[in-house]
Coordinates of C-alpha atoms and ligand atoms in Angstrom, one line a residue:
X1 CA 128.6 93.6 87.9
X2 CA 128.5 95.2 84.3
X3 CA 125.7 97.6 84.2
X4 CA 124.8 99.0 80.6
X5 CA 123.2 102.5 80.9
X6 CA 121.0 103.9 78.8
X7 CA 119.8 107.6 78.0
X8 CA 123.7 108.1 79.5
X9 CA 123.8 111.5 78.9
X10 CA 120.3 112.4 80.3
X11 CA 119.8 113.9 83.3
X12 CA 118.9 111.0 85.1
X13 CA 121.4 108.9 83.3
X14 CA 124.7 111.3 84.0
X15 CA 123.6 110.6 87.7
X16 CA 123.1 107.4 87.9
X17 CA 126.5 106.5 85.7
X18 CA 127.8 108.4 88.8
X19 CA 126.4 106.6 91.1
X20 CA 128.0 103.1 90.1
X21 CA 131.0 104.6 89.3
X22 CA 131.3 105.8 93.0
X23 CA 130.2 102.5 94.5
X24 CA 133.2 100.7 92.8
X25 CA 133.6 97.6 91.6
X26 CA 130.9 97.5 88.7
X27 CA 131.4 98.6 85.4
X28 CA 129.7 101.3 83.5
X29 CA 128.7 100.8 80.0
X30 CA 127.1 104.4 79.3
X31 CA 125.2 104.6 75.8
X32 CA 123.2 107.1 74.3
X33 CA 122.2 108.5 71.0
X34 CA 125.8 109.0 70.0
X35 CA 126.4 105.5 70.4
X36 CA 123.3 103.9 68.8
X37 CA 120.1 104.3 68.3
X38 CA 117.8 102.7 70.7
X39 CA 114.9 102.5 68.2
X40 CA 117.2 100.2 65.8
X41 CA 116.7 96.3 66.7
X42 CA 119.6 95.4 65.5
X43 CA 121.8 98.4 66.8
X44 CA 120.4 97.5 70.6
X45 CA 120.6 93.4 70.4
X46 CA 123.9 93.6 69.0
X47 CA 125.1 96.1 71.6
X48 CA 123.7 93.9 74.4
X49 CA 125.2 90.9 72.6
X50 CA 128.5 92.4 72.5
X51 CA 128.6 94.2 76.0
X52 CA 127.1 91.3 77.9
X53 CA 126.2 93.6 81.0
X54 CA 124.6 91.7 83.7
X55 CA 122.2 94.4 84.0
X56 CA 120.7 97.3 81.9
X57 CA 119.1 100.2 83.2
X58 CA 116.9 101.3 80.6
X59 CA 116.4 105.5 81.2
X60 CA 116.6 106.4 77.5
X61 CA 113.2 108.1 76.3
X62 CA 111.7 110.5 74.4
X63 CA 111.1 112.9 77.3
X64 CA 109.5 116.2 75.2
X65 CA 106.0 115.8 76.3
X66 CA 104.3 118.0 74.4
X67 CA 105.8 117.4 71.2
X68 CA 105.0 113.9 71.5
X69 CA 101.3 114.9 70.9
X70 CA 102.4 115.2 67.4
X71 CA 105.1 113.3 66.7
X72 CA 103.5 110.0 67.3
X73 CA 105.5 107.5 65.3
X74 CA 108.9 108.9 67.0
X75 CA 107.4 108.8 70.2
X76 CA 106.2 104.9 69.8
X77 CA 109.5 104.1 68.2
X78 CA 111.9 105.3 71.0
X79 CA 109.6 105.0 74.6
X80 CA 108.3 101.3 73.4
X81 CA 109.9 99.8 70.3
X82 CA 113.3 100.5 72.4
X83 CA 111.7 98.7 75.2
X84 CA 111.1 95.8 73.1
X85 CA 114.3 95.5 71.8
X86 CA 116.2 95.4 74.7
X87 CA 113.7 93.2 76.6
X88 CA 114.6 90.9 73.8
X89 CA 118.5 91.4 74.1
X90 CA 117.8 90.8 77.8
X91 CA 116.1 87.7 77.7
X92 CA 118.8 86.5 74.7
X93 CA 121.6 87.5 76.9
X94 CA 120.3 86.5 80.4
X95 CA 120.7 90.3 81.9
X96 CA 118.3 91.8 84.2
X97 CA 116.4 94.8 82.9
X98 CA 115.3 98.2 84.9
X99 CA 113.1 100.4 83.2
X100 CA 111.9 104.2 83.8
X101 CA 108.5 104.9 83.6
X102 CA 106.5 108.1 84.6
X103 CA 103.4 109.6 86.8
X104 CA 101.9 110.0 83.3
X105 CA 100.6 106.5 83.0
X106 CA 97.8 107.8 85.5
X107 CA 95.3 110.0 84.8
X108 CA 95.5 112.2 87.9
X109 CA 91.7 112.1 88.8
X110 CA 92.2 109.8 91.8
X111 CA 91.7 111.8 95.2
X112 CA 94.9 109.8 96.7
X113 CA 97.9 108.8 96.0
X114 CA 98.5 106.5 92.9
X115 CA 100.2 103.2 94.4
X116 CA 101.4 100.7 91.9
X117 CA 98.3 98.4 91.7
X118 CA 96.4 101.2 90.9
X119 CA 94.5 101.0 86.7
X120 CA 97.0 103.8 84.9
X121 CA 95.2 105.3 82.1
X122 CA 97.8 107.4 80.7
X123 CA 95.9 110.9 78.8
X124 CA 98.9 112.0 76.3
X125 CA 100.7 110.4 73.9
X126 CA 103.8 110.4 76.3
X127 CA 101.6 108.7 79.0
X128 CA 100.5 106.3 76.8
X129 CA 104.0 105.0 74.9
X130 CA 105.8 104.8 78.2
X131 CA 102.8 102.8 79.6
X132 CA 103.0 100.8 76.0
X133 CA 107.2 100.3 76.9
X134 CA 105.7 99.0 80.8
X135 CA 103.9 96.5 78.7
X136 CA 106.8 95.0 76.7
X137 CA 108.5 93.7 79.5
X138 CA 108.3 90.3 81.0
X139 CA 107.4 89.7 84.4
X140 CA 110.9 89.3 85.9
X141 CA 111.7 92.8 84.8
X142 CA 112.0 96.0 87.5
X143 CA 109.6 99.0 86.4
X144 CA 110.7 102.2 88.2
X145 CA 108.0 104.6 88.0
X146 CA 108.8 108.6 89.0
X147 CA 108.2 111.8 89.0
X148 CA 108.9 115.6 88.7
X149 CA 112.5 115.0 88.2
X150 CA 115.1 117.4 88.6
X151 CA 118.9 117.4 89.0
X152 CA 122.6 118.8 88.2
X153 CA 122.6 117.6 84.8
X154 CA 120.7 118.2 81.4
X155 CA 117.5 120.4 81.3
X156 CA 115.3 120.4 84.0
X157 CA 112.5 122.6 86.2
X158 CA 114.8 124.0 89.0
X159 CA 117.2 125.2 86.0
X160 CA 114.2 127.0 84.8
X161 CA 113.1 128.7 87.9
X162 CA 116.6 129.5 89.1
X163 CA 116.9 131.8 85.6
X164 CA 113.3 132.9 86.0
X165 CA 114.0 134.1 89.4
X166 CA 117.3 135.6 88.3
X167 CA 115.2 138.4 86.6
X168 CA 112.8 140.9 87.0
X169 CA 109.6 139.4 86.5
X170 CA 107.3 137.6 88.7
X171 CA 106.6 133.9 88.1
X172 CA 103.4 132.3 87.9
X173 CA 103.3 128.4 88.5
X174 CA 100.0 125.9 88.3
X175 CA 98.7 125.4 91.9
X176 CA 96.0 122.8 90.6
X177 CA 98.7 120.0 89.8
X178 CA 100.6 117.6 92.3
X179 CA 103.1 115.8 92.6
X180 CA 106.2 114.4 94.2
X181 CA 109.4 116.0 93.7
X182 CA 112.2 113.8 92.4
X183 CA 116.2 114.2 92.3
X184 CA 118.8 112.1 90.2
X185 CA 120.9 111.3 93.0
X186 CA 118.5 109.9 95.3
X187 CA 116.7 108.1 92.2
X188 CA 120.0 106.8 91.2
X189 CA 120.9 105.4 94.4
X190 CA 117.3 103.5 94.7
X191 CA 118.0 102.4 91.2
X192 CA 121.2 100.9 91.9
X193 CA 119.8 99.0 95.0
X194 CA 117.2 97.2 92.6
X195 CA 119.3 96.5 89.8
X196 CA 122.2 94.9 92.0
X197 CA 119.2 93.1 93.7
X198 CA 117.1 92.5 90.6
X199 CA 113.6 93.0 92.0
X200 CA 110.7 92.6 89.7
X201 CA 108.2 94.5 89.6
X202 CA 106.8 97.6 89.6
X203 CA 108.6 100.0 92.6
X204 CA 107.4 103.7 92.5
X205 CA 110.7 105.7 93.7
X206 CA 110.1 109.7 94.3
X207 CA 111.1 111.9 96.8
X208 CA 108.8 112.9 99.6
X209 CA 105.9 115.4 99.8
X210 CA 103.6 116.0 98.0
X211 CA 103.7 119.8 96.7
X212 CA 101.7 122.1 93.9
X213 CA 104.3 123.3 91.2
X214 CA 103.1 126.7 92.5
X215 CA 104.2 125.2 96.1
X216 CA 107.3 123.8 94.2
X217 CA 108.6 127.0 92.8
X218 CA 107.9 128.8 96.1
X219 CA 110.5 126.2 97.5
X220 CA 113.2 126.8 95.2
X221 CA 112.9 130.6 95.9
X222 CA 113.1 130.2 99.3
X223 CA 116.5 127.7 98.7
X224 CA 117.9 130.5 96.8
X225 CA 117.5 133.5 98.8
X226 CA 114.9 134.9 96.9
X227 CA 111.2 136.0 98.1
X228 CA 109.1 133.3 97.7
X229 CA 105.8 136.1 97.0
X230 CA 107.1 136.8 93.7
X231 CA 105.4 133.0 93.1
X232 CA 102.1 133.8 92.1
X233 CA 99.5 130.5 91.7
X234 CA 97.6 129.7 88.1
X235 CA 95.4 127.3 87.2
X236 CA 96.2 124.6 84.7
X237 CA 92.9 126.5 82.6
X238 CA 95.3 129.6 82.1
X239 CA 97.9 127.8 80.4
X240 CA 96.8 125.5 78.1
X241 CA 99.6 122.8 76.2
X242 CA 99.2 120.7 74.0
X243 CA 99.8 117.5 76.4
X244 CA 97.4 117.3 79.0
X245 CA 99.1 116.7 82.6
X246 CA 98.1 114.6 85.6
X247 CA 96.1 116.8 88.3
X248 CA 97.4 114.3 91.0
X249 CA 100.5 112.9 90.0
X250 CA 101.6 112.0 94.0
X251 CA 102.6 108.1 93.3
X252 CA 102.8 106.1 96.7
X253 CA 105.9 104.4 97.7
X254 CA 103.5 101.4 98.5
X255 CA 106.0 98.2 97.1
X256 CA 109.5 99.6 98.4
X257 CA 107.6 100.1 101.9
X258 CA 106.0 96.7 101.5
X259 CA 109.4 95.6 100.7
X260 CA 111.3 97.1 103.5
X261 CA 113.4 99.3 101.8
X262 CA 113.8 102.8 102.7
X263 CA 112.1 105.2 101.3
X264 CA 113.7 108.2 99.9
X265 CA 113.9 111.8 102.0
X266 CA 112.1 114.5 101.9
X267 CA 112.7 116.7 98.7
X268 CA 113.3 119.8 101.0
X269 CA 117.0 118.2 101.6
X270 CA 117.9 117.5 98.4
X271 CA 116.3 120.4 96.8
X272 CA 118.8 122.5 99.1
X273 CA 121.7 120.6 98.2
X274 CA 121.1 120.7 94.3
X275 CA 120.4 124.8 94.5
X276 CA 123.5 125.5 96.2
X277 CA 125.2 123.3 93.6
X278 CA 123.5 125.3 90.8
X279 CA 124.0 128.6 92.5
X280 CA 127.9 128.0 93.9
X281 CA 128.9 126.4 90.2
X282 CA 127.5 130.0 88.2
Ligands
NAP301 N1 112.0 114.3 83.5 C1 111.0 113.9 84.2 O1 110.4 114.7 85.0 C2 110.6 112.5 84.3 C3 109.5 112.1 85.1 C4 109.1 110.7 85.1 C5 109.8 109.8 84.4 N2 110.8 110.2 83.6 C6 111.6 109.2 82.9 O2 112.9 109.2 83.3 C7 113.8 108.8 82.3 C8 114.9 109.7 82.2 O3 114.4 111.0 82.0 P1 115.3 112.3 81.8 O4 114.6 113.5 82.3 O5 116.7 112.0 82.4 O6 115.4 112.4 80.2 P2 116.4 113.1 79.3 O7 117.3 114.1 80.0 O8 115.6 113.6 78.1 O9 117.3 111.9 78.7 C9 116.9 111.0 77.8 C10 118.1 110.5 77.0 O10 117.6 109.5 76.1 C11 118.4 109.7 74.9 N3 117.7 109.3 73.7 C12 116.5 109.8 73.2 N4 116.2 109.2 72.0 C13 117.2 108.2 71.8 C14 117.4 107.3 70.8 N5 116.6 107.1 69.8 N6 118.5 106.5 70.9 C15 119.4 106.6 72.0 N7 119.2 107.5 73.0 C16 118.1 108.3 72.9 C17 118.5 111.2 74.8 O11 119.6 111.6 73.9 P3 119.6 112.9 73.2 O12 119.5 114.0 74.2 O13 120.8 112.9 72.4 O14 118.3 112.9 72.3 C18 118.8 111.6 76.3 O15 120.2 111.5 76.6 C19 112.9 108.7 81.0 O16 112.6 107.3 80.8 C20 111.7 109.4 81.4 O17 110.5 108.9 80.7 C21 111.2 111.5 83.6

């Protein structure tokens, strides 16, 4: 199979180029920003055209949530414009398309777990474009919906917490939000069994357990040797920013149980393995 990646150099991306690489026999085409620009019609149908990948795994985003509040038009030109154009390459070239969408298409007020027939009703600008690119794609079309993700490559939370705890100071995390914890190797393995498989639909694919960031953070100490009370809990109320965040962000793995594929483990494993990557590597 030819697999076109997008958002390549991401952290999810990096992973999940990886991850086909070490399955063999399928070849990679990785893109990002460097390559073209995903908001340019032209740039993405004629890269599609000329690459003729079987499948594309579309992970490329504009991921800074908070900035998004305000940069509007950039955040509707790359989360759904992109979406459009390569829904259109797809459908022009005959390849099957995987998109990444977010928790933040819900609006975290439910007292359960979101499952995928639940009514998003995203409450930032984020929410709302990546709910918008969900919307561009035909019916055919995989929509992988995630959260809280973290792993060895790129920017992410457990970097953050690792440096945190690698000073002085105490850390304070919110205890009021939840959510499932989510690593790029175990996504990128889900995501290569529905993009060789093409299932449509949408699949929510996190880890499992369900944790407060507070919780969270505790967790990473704990991975990394360090004492876990030097995690003290906030409220969302003492930190305000400018994009509002889901309270319950736990999505469901409802359609890849009702499908009878295995869900992915509990984040406690992976979590381990990723800090003593993190730690071992400097
Ligand atoms: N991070 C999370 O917690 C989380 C949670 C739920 C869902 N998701 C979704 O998961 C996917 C991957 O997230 P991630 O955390 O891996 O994101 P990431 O590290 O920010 O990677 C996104 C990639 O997209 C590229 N990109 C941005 N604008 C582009 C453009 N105009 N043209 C071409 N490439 C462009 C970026 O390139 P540059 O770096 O060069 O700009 C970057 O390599 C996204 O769709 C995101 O919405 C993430």
């Amino acid at each position: 199979m030819k697999v076109m990646v997008t958002g390549a150099a991401g952290q999810l991306g990096t992973d999940v180029v990886k991850r086909f690489e070490a399955e063999g026999g399928h070849e990679v085409v990785a893109v990002d920003l460097v390559d073209f620009d995903i908001t340019q019609r032209d740039a993405v149908v004629g890269a599609v055209r000329h690459a003729k990948p079987d499948v594309i795994l579309h992970g490329a985003a504009y991921t800074a949530v908070d900035k998004c509040e305000t940069e509007i038009e950039t955040a509707y030109n790359v989360n759904v414009m992109s979406v459009r154009h390569f829904a259109e390459a797809a459908r022009d070239t005959g390849a099957h398309l995987l998109y990444v969408s977010t928790d933040y298409v819900f609006d975290g007020t439910k007292d359960s777990p979101y499952h995928e027939w639940d009514t998003p009703n995203p409450q930032s600008v984020y929410g709302q474009t990546k709910l918008a690119g969900e919307r561009e794609l035909g019916p055919d079309a995989t929509i992988m919906r995630t959260s809280w993700v973290c792993g060895e490559y790129g920017n992410n939370i457990v970097k953050t917490i690792l440096r945190l705890l690698d000073g002085e100071d105490d850390l304070q995390f919110v205890d009021d939000q939840r959510g499932h914890p989510s690593f790029c190797a175990d996504l990128a393995k889900m995501m290569f069994t529905l993009a060789t498989e093409k299932r449509p639909g949408t699949f929510h694919v996190t880890n499992q357990g369900a944790v407060s960031w507070y919780e969270f953070t505790q967790e990473v100490a704990k991975a990394a040797g360090h004492d876990p009370a030097r995690v003290h809990p906030i409220t969302t109320a003492d930190m305000p920013l400018p994009a509002p965040r889901p309270a319950n962000s736990v999505l469901e793995n409802r359609a890849l149980a009702l499908s009878g594929i295995e869900l992915l483990p509990d984040f406690r494993g992976p979590l381990n393995d990723l800090v003593g990557k993190l730690t071992s590597s400097g």
